[in-house]
Amino acid sequence: MSQSLTSEQPVATSLLKKKPLIISGPCSAETEEQLIATCTQLAATGKVDMLRAGIWKPRTKPGMFEGIGTKGLPWLQKAKQLTGLPTTVEVATPKHVEDALAFDVDVLWIGARTTVNPFSVQALADALRGVDIPVLIKNPVHPDLELWLGAVERLAKVGVKDLGLIHRGFASYGNTEFRNAPMWHLPIEMKRRLPELPIICDPSHICGNRTGLAAVAQKSIDLDFDGLMLESHIDPDNAWSDAKQQVTPQRLAELLDGLIWRHETTDQQEFLNKLAQMREQINQLDDEILHLLGRRMQVAENIGTYKKENNITILQASRWNEILERGIQKGHKLGLTEDFIMKYFDAVHLESINRQNRVMNQK
């Protein structure tokens, strides 16, 4: 079911409508020379549609570099004049909005640490009431889809019509492969609920390093994302913030050249016919799986009744371990990953427990 926002649906137009939309620039504006050099080199690649730069940087601890502040906005304005490219910055307070608009910033984005706070998002929405400017909304730091949707709704309700989404990954305890775990199912669900809004991927913040950028960017493209936001710096190793995840403009151009941009669909009838056949196979298999799951849950309820009659607890840890071990072994032979098997059986087990719990507590 499609998510309904308001009677006035936000629609992507103008700057956010281009696909693919490539946004790049340094994590932070550090000096005028650094910013101008980076932006002019990015423009020279001919592969960047919009320039970004961190002006205000929300940091974990005080004393860390928290951005150059408003004095960096004239530098970005100069970069815009020199390159002819539009600009975008992150805003976290109404004063940020006021300052950004005063220096002709073309697109605003709301960062992950702001999206997570409805009070902050509402303050930004109030500041943007009646302002005709595109706004991109990053996912909240933690994986809460409703917070992300709520931010979109708050902006839509004050009349911001040109909205888009940025997927930058989610914080996860103990995660090592990514700085912020992509959790692809969440942006996919946002695309399903809000198909009219463009969504771009921020591989820089997902990876936290340079080595994984291309793979994450390619995966987002394969999932039909509408563009990329990638951080670039003329001297990444000496950047004042997030040095490990930034690349030079030249390396950025090479990375973009190596990506394969795919189409969502085609008008070739032979392809469409073959795809329709395979999708029908998927539909039939899904019907069989759901039928089998229904039968499995009925057996689980019967077990619950038998346990109730014999005064036995719902959960037996040894049996659960047995199910998991058997499932992992069987799944491995069928080419299924252990991670998928664990998630599948966790979901099935929870539903079984809920069914048995209802049986147990029936009067």
mmCIF file of C-alpha atoms in Angstrom:
data_model
loop_
_atom_site.group_PDB
_atom_site.id
_atom_site.type_symbol
_atom_site.label_atom_id
_atom_site.label_comp_id
_atom_site.label_asym_id
_atom_site.label_seq_id
_atom_site.Cartn_x
_atom_site.Cartn_y
_atom_site.Cartn_z
ATOM 1 C CA MET A 1 0.000 0.000 0.000
ATOM 2 C CA SER A 2 1.386 3.383 -0.984
ATOM 3 C CA GLN A 3 2.106 5.827 1.829
ATOM 4 C CA SER A 4 -0.095 8.931 1.681
ATOM 5 C CA LEU A 5 1.499 12.154 2.890
ATOM 6 C CA THR A 6 -0.885 15.061 2.590
ATOM 7 C CA SER A 7 -3.373 16.388 0.114
ATOM 8 C CA GLU A 8 -0.432 18.241 -1.415
ATOM 9 C CA GLN A 9 1.990 15.499 -2.424
ATOM 10 C CA PRO A 10 5.665 16.542 -2.718
ATOM 11 C CA VAL A 11 6.911 16.188 -6.264
ATOM 12 C CA ALA A 12 10.523 16.211 -7.425
ATOM 13 C CA THR A 13 11.131 18.876 -10.041
ATOM 14 C CA SER A 14 13.986 21.030 -11.338
ATOM 15 C CA LEU A 15 17.331 20.267 -9.718
ATOM 16 C CA LEU A 16 16.280 16.970 -8.145
ATOM 17 C CA LYS A 17 14.656 15.563 -11.271
ATOM 18 C CA LYS A 18 17.855 14.710 -13.179
ATOM 19 C CA LYS A 19 18.776 11.035 -13.188
ATOM 20 C CA PRO A 20 21.448 10.176 -12.385
ATOM 21 C CA LEU A 21 22.049 13.121 -10.081
ATOM 22 C CA ILE A 22 25.687 13.324 -8.971
ATOM 23 C CA ILE A 23 26.539 15.526 -5.978
ATOM 24 C CA SER A 24 30.127 15.934 -4.821
ATOM 25 C CA GLY A 25 32.408 18.166 -2.825
ATOM 26 C CA PRO A 26 34.415 18.123 0.386
ATOM 27 C CA CYS A 27 33.074 16.837 3.670
ATOM 28 C CA SER A 28 33.939 20.245 5.114
ATOM 29 C CA ALA A 29 34.737 23.635 3.697
ATOM 30 C CA GLU A 30 38.129 24.314 5.303
ATOM 31 C CA THR A 31 39.644 27.267 3.459
ATOM 32 C CA GLU A 32 38.568 29.276 0.446
ATOM 33 C CA GLU A 33 41.498 27.897 -1.560
ATOM 34 C CA GLN A 34 40.677 24.278 -0.676
ATOM 35 C CA LEU A 35 37.001 24.649 -1.520
ATOM 36 C CA ILE A 36 37.475 26.548 -4.778
ATOM 37 C CA ALA A 37 40.189 24.168 -5.998
ATOM 38 C CA THR A 38 38.116 21.094 -5.199
ATOM 39 C CA CYS A 39 34.969 22.468 -6.799
ATOM 40 C CA THR A 40 36.664 23.689 -9.976
ATOM 41 C CA GLN A 41 38.395 20.327 -10.427
ATOM 42 C CA LEU A 42 35.084 18.521 -9.893
ATOM 43 C CA ALA A 43 33.395 20.738 -12.459
ATOM 44 C CA ALA A 44 36.221 20.057 -14.917
ATOM 45 C CA THR A 45 35.434 16.327 -14.848
ATOM 46 C CA GLY A 46 32.067 17.067 -16.450
ATOM 47 C CA LYS A 47 30.527 14.373 -14.272
ATOM 48 C CA VAL A 48 29.178 16.368 -11.328
ATOM 49 C CA ASP A 49 25.759 18.043 -11.316
ATOM 50 C CA MET A 50 25.867 19.763 -7.942
ATOM 51 C CA LEU A 51 28.515 20.893 -5.467
ATOM 52 C CA ARG A 52 28.317 20.104 -1.766
ATOM 53 C CA ALA A 53 30.331 21.314 1.206
ATOM 54 C CA GLY A 54 29.886 20.919 4.942
ATOM 55 C CA ILE A 55 29.555 24.389 6.469
ATOM 56 C CA TRP A 56 28.251 23.376 9.898
ATOM 57 C CA LYS A 57 29.365 19.936 11.095
ATOM 58 C CA PRO A 58 27.530 18.199 13.952
ATOM 59 C CA ARG A 59 30.242 16.209 15.725
ATOM 60 C CA THR A 60 30.159 13.582 18.433
ATOM 61 C CA LYS A 61 32.323 15.462 20.953
ATOM 62 C CA PRO A 62 33.099 19.122 21.642
ATOM 63 C CA GLY A 63 36.539 20.237 20.534
ATOM 64 C CA MET A 64 36.335 18.391 17.229
ATOM 65 C CA PHE A 65 36.208 20.477 14.041
ATOM 66 C CA GLU A 66 32.566 21.531 13.801
ATOM 67 C CA GLY A 67 32.752 23.333 10.483
ATOM 68 C CA ILE A 68 34.041 26.696 9.391
ATOM 69 C CA GLY A 69 30.597 28.207 9.828
ATOM 70 C CA THR A 70 28.835 30.951 7.920
ATOM 71 C CA LYS A 71 32.078 32.491 6.641
ATOM 72 C CA GLY A 72 32.383 29.475 4.309
ATOM 73 C CA LEU A 73 29.169 30.316 2.469
ATOM 74 C CA PRO A 74 30.710 33.121 0.354
ATOM 75 C CA TRP A 75 33.365 30.618 -0.741
ATOM 76 C CA LEU A 76 30.688 28.201 -1.907
ATOM 77 C CA GLN A 77 28.853 31.035 -3.615
ATOM 78 C CA LYS A 78 32.086 31.893 -5.456
ATOM 79 C CA ALA A 79 32.515 28.244 -6.486
ATOM 80 C CA LYS A 80 28.995 28.356 -7.907
ATOM 81 C CA GLN A 81 29.815 31.483 -9.895
ATOM 82 C CA LEU A 82 33.076 30.039 -11.231
ATOM 83 C CA THR A 83 31.692 26.628 -12.227
ATOM 84 C CA GLY A 84 28.060 27.375 -13.036
ATOM 85 C CA LEU A 85 27.028 24.412 -10.876
ATOM 86 C CA PRO A 86 24.300 24.624 -8.218
ATOM 87 C CA THR A 87 25.225 24.138 -4.561
ATOM 88 C CA THR A 88 23.865 22.268 -1.568
ATOM 89 C CA VAL A 89 24.613 22.366 2.167
ATOM 90 C CA GLU A 90 23.371 20.663 5.310
ATOM 91 C CA VAL A 91 21.204 22.745 7.636
ATOM 92 C CA ALA A 92 20.331 21.876 11.220
ATOM 93 C CA THR A 93 18.797 25.076 12.611
ATOM 94 C CA PRO A 94 16.547 27.879 11.334
ATOM 95 C CA LYS A 95 19.579 30.210 11.422
ATOM 96 C CA HIS A 96 21.422 27.827 9.096
ATOM 97 C CA VAL A 97 18.485 28.038 6.694
ATOM 98 C CA GLU A 98 18.508 31.839 6.830
ATOM 99 C CA ASP A 99 22.247 32.049 6.186
ATOM 100 C CA ALA A 100 22.208 29.477 3.373
ATOM 101 C CA LEU A 101 19.409 31.288 1.577
ATOM 102 C CA ALA A 102 21.242 34.611 1.953
ATOM 103 C CA PHE A 103 24.167 33.187 -0.036
ATOM 104 C CA ASP A 104 22.100 31.647 -2.837
ATOM 105 C CA VAL A 105 22.469 27.982 -1.870
ATOM 106 C CA ASP A 106 20.293 26.056 -4.337
ATOM 107 C CA VAL A 107 19.412 22.913 -2.383
ATOM 108 C CA LEU A 108 19.328 22.203 1.347
ATOM 109 C CA TRP A 109 19.731 18.848 3.029
ATOM 110 C CA ILE A 110 18.785 17.685 6.488
ATOM 111 C CA GLY A 111 21.387 15.448 8.125
ATOM 112 C CA ALA A 112 20.914 12.123 9.858
ATOM 113 C CA ARG A 113 21.435 13.553 13.339
ATOM 114 C CA THR A 114 18.713 16.114 12.693
ATOM 115 C CA THR A 115 16.208 13.772 11.037
ATOM 116 C CA VAL A 116 16.215 11.697 14.203
ATOM 117 C CA ASN A 117 14.780 14.615 16.222
ATOM 118 C CA PRO A 118 11.182 15.617 15.343
ATOM 119 C CA PHE A 119 11.544 18.932 17.234
ATOM 120 C CA SER A 120 14.535 19.914 15.089
ATOM 121 C CA VAL A 121 12.820 18.833 11.879
ATOM 122 C CA GLN A 122 9.724 20.820 12.779
ATOM 123 C CA ALA A 123 11.834 23.918 13.495
ATOM 124 C CA LEU A 124 13.410 23.590 10.043
ATOM 125 C CA ALA A 125 10.011 23.019 8.469
ATOM 126 C CA ASP A 126 8.683 26.187 10.099
ATOM 127 C CA ALA A 127 11.697 28.125 8.826
ATOM 128 C CA LEU A 128 11.035 26.807 5.304
ATOM 129 C CA ARG A 129 7.338 27.627 5.252
ATOM 130 C CA GLY A 130 6.693 29.563 2.053
ATOM 131 C CA VAL A 131 10.265 29.067 0.777
ATOM 132 C CA ASP A 132 10.591 27.606 -2.703
ATOM 133 C CA ILE A 133 13.755 25.502 -2.455
ATOM 134 C CA PRO A 134 14.474 21.777 -2.918
ATOM 135 C CA VAL A 135 15.214 19.831 0.278
ATOM 136 C CA LEU A 136 16.909 16.446 0.593
ATOM 137 C CA ILE A 137 16.341 14.422 3.755
ATOM 138 C CA LYS A 138 18.913 11.930 5.003
ATOM 139 C CA ASN A 139 17.743 8.841 6.843
ATOM 140 C CA PRO A 140 17.874 9.079 10.645
ATOM 141 C CA VAL A 141 20.968 7.737 12.392
ATOM 142 C CA HIS A 142 19.169 4.667 13.686
ATOM 143 C CA PRO A 143 16.932 2.435 11.558
ATOM 144 C CA ASP A 144 13.512 3.994 12.166
ATOM 145 C CA LEU A 145 11.509 4.244 8.961
ATOM 146 C CA GLU A 146 8.697 6.198 10.608
ATOM 147 C CA LEU A 147 11.078 8.987 11.652
ATOM 148 C CA TRP A 148 12.284 9.281 8.068
ATOM 149 C CA LEU A 149 8.705 9.376 6.792
ATOM 150 C CA GLY A 150 7.778 11.838 9.530
ATOM 151 C CA ALA A 151 10.452 14.276 8.374
ATOM 152 C CA VAL A 152 9.095 14.116 4.817
ATOM 153 C CA GLU A 153 5.566 14.723 6.084
ATOM 154 C CA ARG A 154 6.570 17.696 8.241
ATOM 155 C CA LEU A 155 8.180 19.435 5.276
ATOM 156 C CA ALA A 156 5.341 18.555 2.921
ATOM 157 C CA LYS A 157 2.802 20.010 5.335
ATOM 158 C CA VAL A 158 4.448 23.457 5.293
ATOM 159 C CA GLY A 159 4.388 23.503 1.510
ATOM 160 C CA VAL A 160 7.861 22.275 0.544
ATOM 161 C CA LYS A 161 7.061 20.489 -2.706
ATOM 162 C CA ASP A 162 10.498 19.653 -4.083
ATOM 163 C CA LEU A 163 11.689 16.860 -1.802
ATOM 164 C CA GLY A 164 14.150 13.999 -2.098
ATOM 165 C CA LEU A 165 15.811 11.371 0.076
ATOM 166 C CA ILE A 166 19.434 10.491 0.856
ATOM 167 C CA HIS A 167 20.353 7.016 2.046
ATOM 168 C CA ARG A 168 23.545 7.228 4.142
ATOM 169 C CA GLY A 169 23.213 4.036 6.164
ATOM 170 C CA PHE A 170 22.355 3.379 9.803
ATOM 171 C CA ALA A 171 24.357 3.085 12.986
ATOM 172 C CA SER A 172 24.622 -0.500 14.213
ATOM 173 C CA TYR A 173 26.443 -1.708 17.299
ATOM 174 C CA GLY A 174 29.527 -3.772 16.564
ATOM 175 C CA ASN A 175 29.357 -3.223 12.815
ATOM 176 C CA THR A 176 32.809 -3.461 11.217
ATOM 177 C CA GLU A 177 32.317 -3.782 7.458
ATOM 178 C CA PHE A 178 30.560 -0.423 7.155
ATOM 179 C CA ARG A 179 30.732 2.824 9.033
ATOM 180 C CA ASN A 180 26.935 2.897 8.764
ATOM 181 C CA ALA A 181 25.221 -0.333 7.770
ATOM 182 C CA PRO A 182 23.253 0.128 4.526
ATOM 183 C CA MET A 183 20.257 -2.005 5.581
ATOM 184 C CA TRP A 184 19.045 -1.847 1.980
ATOM 185 C CA HIS A 185 15.555 -3.079 2.825
ATOM 186 C CA LEU A 186 14.782 0.257 4.519
ATOM 187 C CA PRO A 187 15.466 2.600 1.571
ATOM 188 C CA ILE A 188 13.748 0.047 -0.668
ATOM 189 C CA GLU A 189 10.674 0.317 1.540
ATOM 190 C CA MET A 190 10.881 4.129 1.333
ATOM 191 C CA LYS A 191 10.941 3.834 -2.473
ATOM 192 C CA ARG A 192 7.868 1.627 -2.307
ATOM 193 C CA ARG A 193 5.964 4.019 -0.052
ATOM 194 C CA LEU A 194 7.086 7.238 -1.736
ATOM 195 C CA PRO A 195 7.718 6.306 -5.376
ATOM 196 C CA GLU A 196 7.343 9.939 -6.467
ATOM 197 C CA LEU A 197 10.428 11.062 -4.519
ATOM 198 C CA PRO A 198 13.973 10.628 -5.847
ATOM 199 C CA ILE A 199 16.402 8.813 -3.586
ATOM 200 C CA ILE A 200 20.172 9.086 -3.859
ATOM 201 C CA CYS A 201 22.846 7.077 -2.084
ATOM 202 C CA ASP A 202 25.712 8.445 0.026
ATOM 203 C CA PRO A 203 28.378 5.703 -0.207
ATOM 204 C CA SER A 204 30.921 7.906 1.610
ATOM 205 C CA HIS A 205 29.040 7.754 4.902
ATOM 206 C CA ILE A 206 27.961 4.137 4.434
ATOM 207 C CA CYS A 207 31.549 2.969 3.904
ATOM 208 C CA GLY A 208 33.627 5.334 6.007
ATOM 209 C CA ASN A 209 36.512 4.401 3.697
ATOM 210 C CA ARG A 210 37.509 4.708 0.050
ATOM 211 C CA THR A 211 37.797 1.030 -0.772
ATOM 212 C CA GLY A 212 34.103 0.197 -0.607
ATOM 213 C CA LEU A 213 32.737 3.243 -2.425
ATOM 214 C CA ALA A 214 32.448 1.704 -5.892
ATOM 215 C CA ALA A 215 30.723 -1.467 -4.679
ATOM 216 C CA VAL A 216 28.153 0.411 -2.600
ATOM 217 C CA ALA A 217 27.550 2.923 -5.382
ATOM 218 C CA GLN A 218 27.011 0.123 -7.900
ATOM 219 C CA LYS A 219 24.599 -1.709 -5.626
ATOM 220 C CA SER A 220 22.517 1.426 -5.162
ATOM 221 C CA ILE A 221 22.408 1.892 -8.939
ATOM 222 C CA ASP A 222 21.347 -1.722 -9.400
ATOM 223 C CA LEU A 223 18.525 -1.020 -6.923
ATOM 224 C CA ASP A 224 17.382 1.877 -9.143
ATOM 225 C CA PHE A 225 18.536 4.733 -6.932
ATOM 226 C CA ASP A 226 18.403 8.105 -8.635
ATOM 227 C CA GLY A 227 21.945 9.296 -7.977
ATOM 228 C CA LEU A 228 24.932 9.544 -5.678
ATOM 229 C CA MET A 229 26.443 11.917 -3.133
ATOM 230 C CA LEU A 230 30.189 11.316 -2.862
ATOM 231 C CA GLU A 231 32.721 13.329 -0.882
ATOM 232 C CA SER A 232 35.756 14.686 -2.712
ATOM 233 C CA HIS A 233 38.775 16.691 -1.566
ATOM 234 C CA ILE A 234 41.920 17.881 -3.327
ATOM 235 C CA ASP A 235 44.042 16.383 -0.529
ATOM 236 C CA PRO A 236 41.899 13.726 1.195
ATOM 237 C CA ASP A 237 44.569 12.409 3.537
ATOM 238 C CA ASN A 238 44.889 15.835 5.149
ATOM 239 C CA ALA A 239 41.193 16.682 5.276
ATOM 240 C CA TRP A 240 39.993 18.212 8.533
ATOM 241 C CA SER A 241 37.085 15.764 8.801
ATOM 242 C CA ASP A 242 36.292 12.268 7.467
ATOM 243 C CA ALA A 243 39.621 11.974 5.660
ATOM 244 C CA LYS A 244 39.362 8.206 5.098
ATOM 245 C CA GLN A 245 36.177 8.343 3.020
ATOM 246 C CA GLN A 246 37.057 11.194 0.639
ATOM 247 C CA VAL A 247 38.640 10.872 -2.801
ATOM 248 C CA THR A 248 40.300 13.332 -5.156
ATOM 249 C CA PRO A 249 38.232 14.758 -8.030
ATOM 250 C CA GLN A 250 40.305 12.687 -10.453
ATOM 251 C CA ARG A 251 39.629 9.486 -8.539
ATOM 252 C CA LEU A 252 35.955 10.393 -8.342
ATOM 253 C CA ALA A 253 35.811 10.653 -12.132
ATOM 254 C CA GLU A 254 37.450 7.228 -12.463
ATOM 255 C CA LEU A 255 35.002 5.735 -9.975
ATOM 256 C CA LEU A 256 32.008 7.142 -11.850
ATOM 257 C CA ASP A 257 33.392 5.914 -15.174
ATOM 258 C CA GLY A 258 33.565 2.409 -13.761
ATOM 259 C CA LEU A 259 29.900 2.254 -12.775
ATOM 260 C CA ILE A 260 27.268 0.554 -14.917
ATOM 261 C CA TRP A 261 24.081 2.602 -15.086
ATOM 262 C CA ARG A 262 21.058 0.411 -15.662
ATOM 263 C CA HIS A 263 17.504 1.143 -16.724
ATOM 264 C CA GLU A 264 14.420 0.407 -14.661
ATOM 265 C CA THR A 265 12.685 -1.095 -17.669
ATOM 266 C CA THR A 266 12.744 -1.315 -21.468
ATOM 267 C CA ASP A 267 10.241 -1.338 -24.310
ATOM 268 C CA GLN A 268 11.784 -4.447 -25.913
ATOM 269 C CA GLN A 269 8.872 -6.861 -26.103
ATOM 270 C CA GLU A 270 10.948 -10.049 -26.038
ATOM 271 C CA PHE A 271 12.569 -8.971 -22.765
ATOM 272 C CA LEU A 272 9.227 -7.932 -21.244
ATOM 273 C CA ASN A 273 7.591 -11.247 -22.189
ATOM 274 C CA LYS A 274 10.425 -13.317 -20.720
ATOM 275 C CA LEU A 275 10.469 -11.188 -17.562
ATOM 276 C CA ALA A 276 6.705 -11.600 -17.165
ATOM 277 C CA GLN A 277 7.091 -15.395 -17.385
ATOM 278 C CA MET A 278 9.792 -15.480 -14.705
ATOM 279 C CA ARG A 279 7.814 -13.137 -12.459
ATOM 280 C CA GLU A 280 4.807 -15.427 -12.745
ATOM 281 C CA GLN A 281 7.053 -18.271 -11.603
ATOM 282 C CA ILE A 282 8.001 -16.150 -8.589
ATOM 283 C CA ASN A 283 4.310 -15.485 -7.867
ATOM 284 C CA GLN A 284 3.506 -19.192 -7.960
ATOM 285 C CA LEU A 285 6.452 -20.068 -5.720
ATOM 286 C CA ASP A 286 5.497 -17.320 -3.257
ATOM 287 C CA ASP A 287 1.949 -18.716 -3.121
ATOM 288 C CA GLU A 288 3.345 -22.181 -2.354
ATOM 289 C CA ILE A 289 5.650 -20.791 0.346
ATOM 290 C CA LEU A 290 2.793 -18.895 2.010
ATOM 291 C CA HIS A 291 0.594 -21.994 1.869
ATOM 292 C CA LEU A 292 3.333 -24.057 3.523
ATOM 293 C CA LEU A 293 3.911 -21.394 6.163
ATOM 294 C CA GLY A 294 0.201 -21.425 6.962
ATOM 295 C CA ARG A 295 0.346 -25.190 7.440
ATOM 296 C CA ARG A 296 3.487 -24.844 9.577
ATOM 297 C CA MET A 297 1.783 -22.343 11.881
ATOM 298 C CA GLN A 298 -1.196 -24.636 12.261
ATOM 299 C CA VAL A 299 1.159 -27.383 13.413
ATOM 300 C CA ALA A 300 2.781 -24.875 15.802
ATOM 301 C CA GLU A 301 -0.650 -24.126 17.293
ATOM 302 C CA ASN A 302 -1.308 -27.862 17.702
ATOM 303 C CA ILE A 303 2.023 -28.155 19.526
ATOM 304 C CA GLY A 304 0.986 -25.227 21.717
ATOM 305 C CA THR A 305 -2.241 -27.019 22.639
ATOM 306 C CA TYR A 306 -0.325 -30.204 23.460
ATOM 307 C CA LYS A 307 2.164 -28.254 25.616
ATOM 308 C CA LYS A 308 -0.686 -26.543 27.445
ATOM 309 C CA GLU A 309 -2.370 -29.884 28.215
ATOM 310 C CA ASN A 310 0.904 -31.197 29.629
ATOM 311 C CA ASN A 311 1.935 -27.966 31.417
ATOM 312 C CA ILE A 312 5.099 -27.498 29.307
ATOM 313 C CA THR A 313 6.740 -24.126 28.527
ATOM 314 C CA ILE A 314 6.517 -22.676 25.052
ATOM 315 C CA LEU A 315 10.268 -22.310 24.497
ATOM 316 C CA GLN A 316 12.744 -25.161 24.610
ATOM 317 C CA ALA A 317 16.186 -23.782 23.821
ATOM 318 C CA SER A 318 17.599 -27.130 22.751
ATOM 319 C CA ARG A 319 14.856 -27.582 20.145
ATOM 320 C CA TRP A 320 15.403 -24.061 18.831
ATOM 321 C CA ASN A 321 19.148 -24.721 18.451
ATOM 322 C CA GLU A 322 18.324 -27.936 16.622
ATOM 323 C CA ILE A 323 16.050 -26.093 14.173
ATOM 324 C CA LEU A 324 18.705 -23.464 13.479
ATOM 325 C CA GLU A 325 21.542 -25.929 12.958
ATOM 326 C CA ARG A 326 19.425 -28.066 10.657
ATOM 327 C CA GLY A 327 18.235 -25.026 8.723
ATOM 328 C CA ILE A 328 21.740 -23.619 8.258
ATOM 329 C CA GLN A 329 23.084 -26.940 7.012
ATOM 330 C CA LYS A 330 20.174 -27.481 4.642
ATOM 331 C CA GLY A 331 20.281 -23.874 3.451
ATOM 332 C CA HIS A 332 23.996 -24.086 2.720
ATOM 333 C CA LYS A 333 23.377 -27.034 0.406
ATOM 334 C CA LEU A 334 20.709 -25.008 -1.392
ATOM 335 C CA GLY A 335 22.973 -21.997 -1.854
ATOM 336 C CA LEU A 336 21.294 -19.860 0.845
ATOM 337 C CA THR A 337 23.420 -17.695 3.110
ATOM 338 C CA GLU A 338 23.556 -18.258 6.841
ATOM 339 C CA ASP A 339 22.465 -14.678 7.427
ATOM 340 C CA PHE A 340 19.292 -15.206 5.381
ATOM 341 C CA ILE A 341 18.515 -18.500 7.118
ATOM 342 C CA MET A 342 18.939 -16.909 10.548
ATOM 343 C CA LYS A 343 16.628 -14.004 9.677
ATOM 344 C CA TYR A 344 14.054 -16.328 8.147
ATOM 345 C CA PHE A 345 13.937 -18.715 11.090
ATOM 346 C CA ASP A 346 13.926 -15.832 13.587
ATOM 347 C CA ALA A 347 10.787 -14.473 11.920
ATOM 348 C CA VAL A 348 9.133 -17.906 11.692
ATOM 349 C CA HIS A 349 10.058 -18.728 15.280
ATOM 350 C CA LEU A 350 8.631 -15.462 16.599
ATOM 351 C CA GLU A 351 5.343 -16.064 14.782
ATOM 352 C CA SER A 352 5.230 -19.637 16.141
ATOM 353 C CA ILE A 353 5.818 -18.385 19.696
ATOM 354 C CA ASN A 354 3.071 -15.777 19.309
ATOM 355 C CA ARG A 355 0.648 -18.432 18.052
ATOM 356 C CA GLN A 356 1.494 -20.789 20.897
ATOM 357 C CA ASN A 357 1.263 -17.966 23.427
ATOM 358 C CA ARG A 358 -2.301 -17.226 22.315
ATOM 359 C CA VAL A 359 -3.163 -20.903 22.680
ATOM 360 C CA MET A 360 -1.589 -21.047 26.125
ATOM 361 C CA ASN A 361 -3.567 -18.053 27.376
ATOM 362 C CA GLN A 362 -6.956 -18.982 25.987
ATOM 363 C CA LYS A 363 -9.466 -19.428 28.782
#
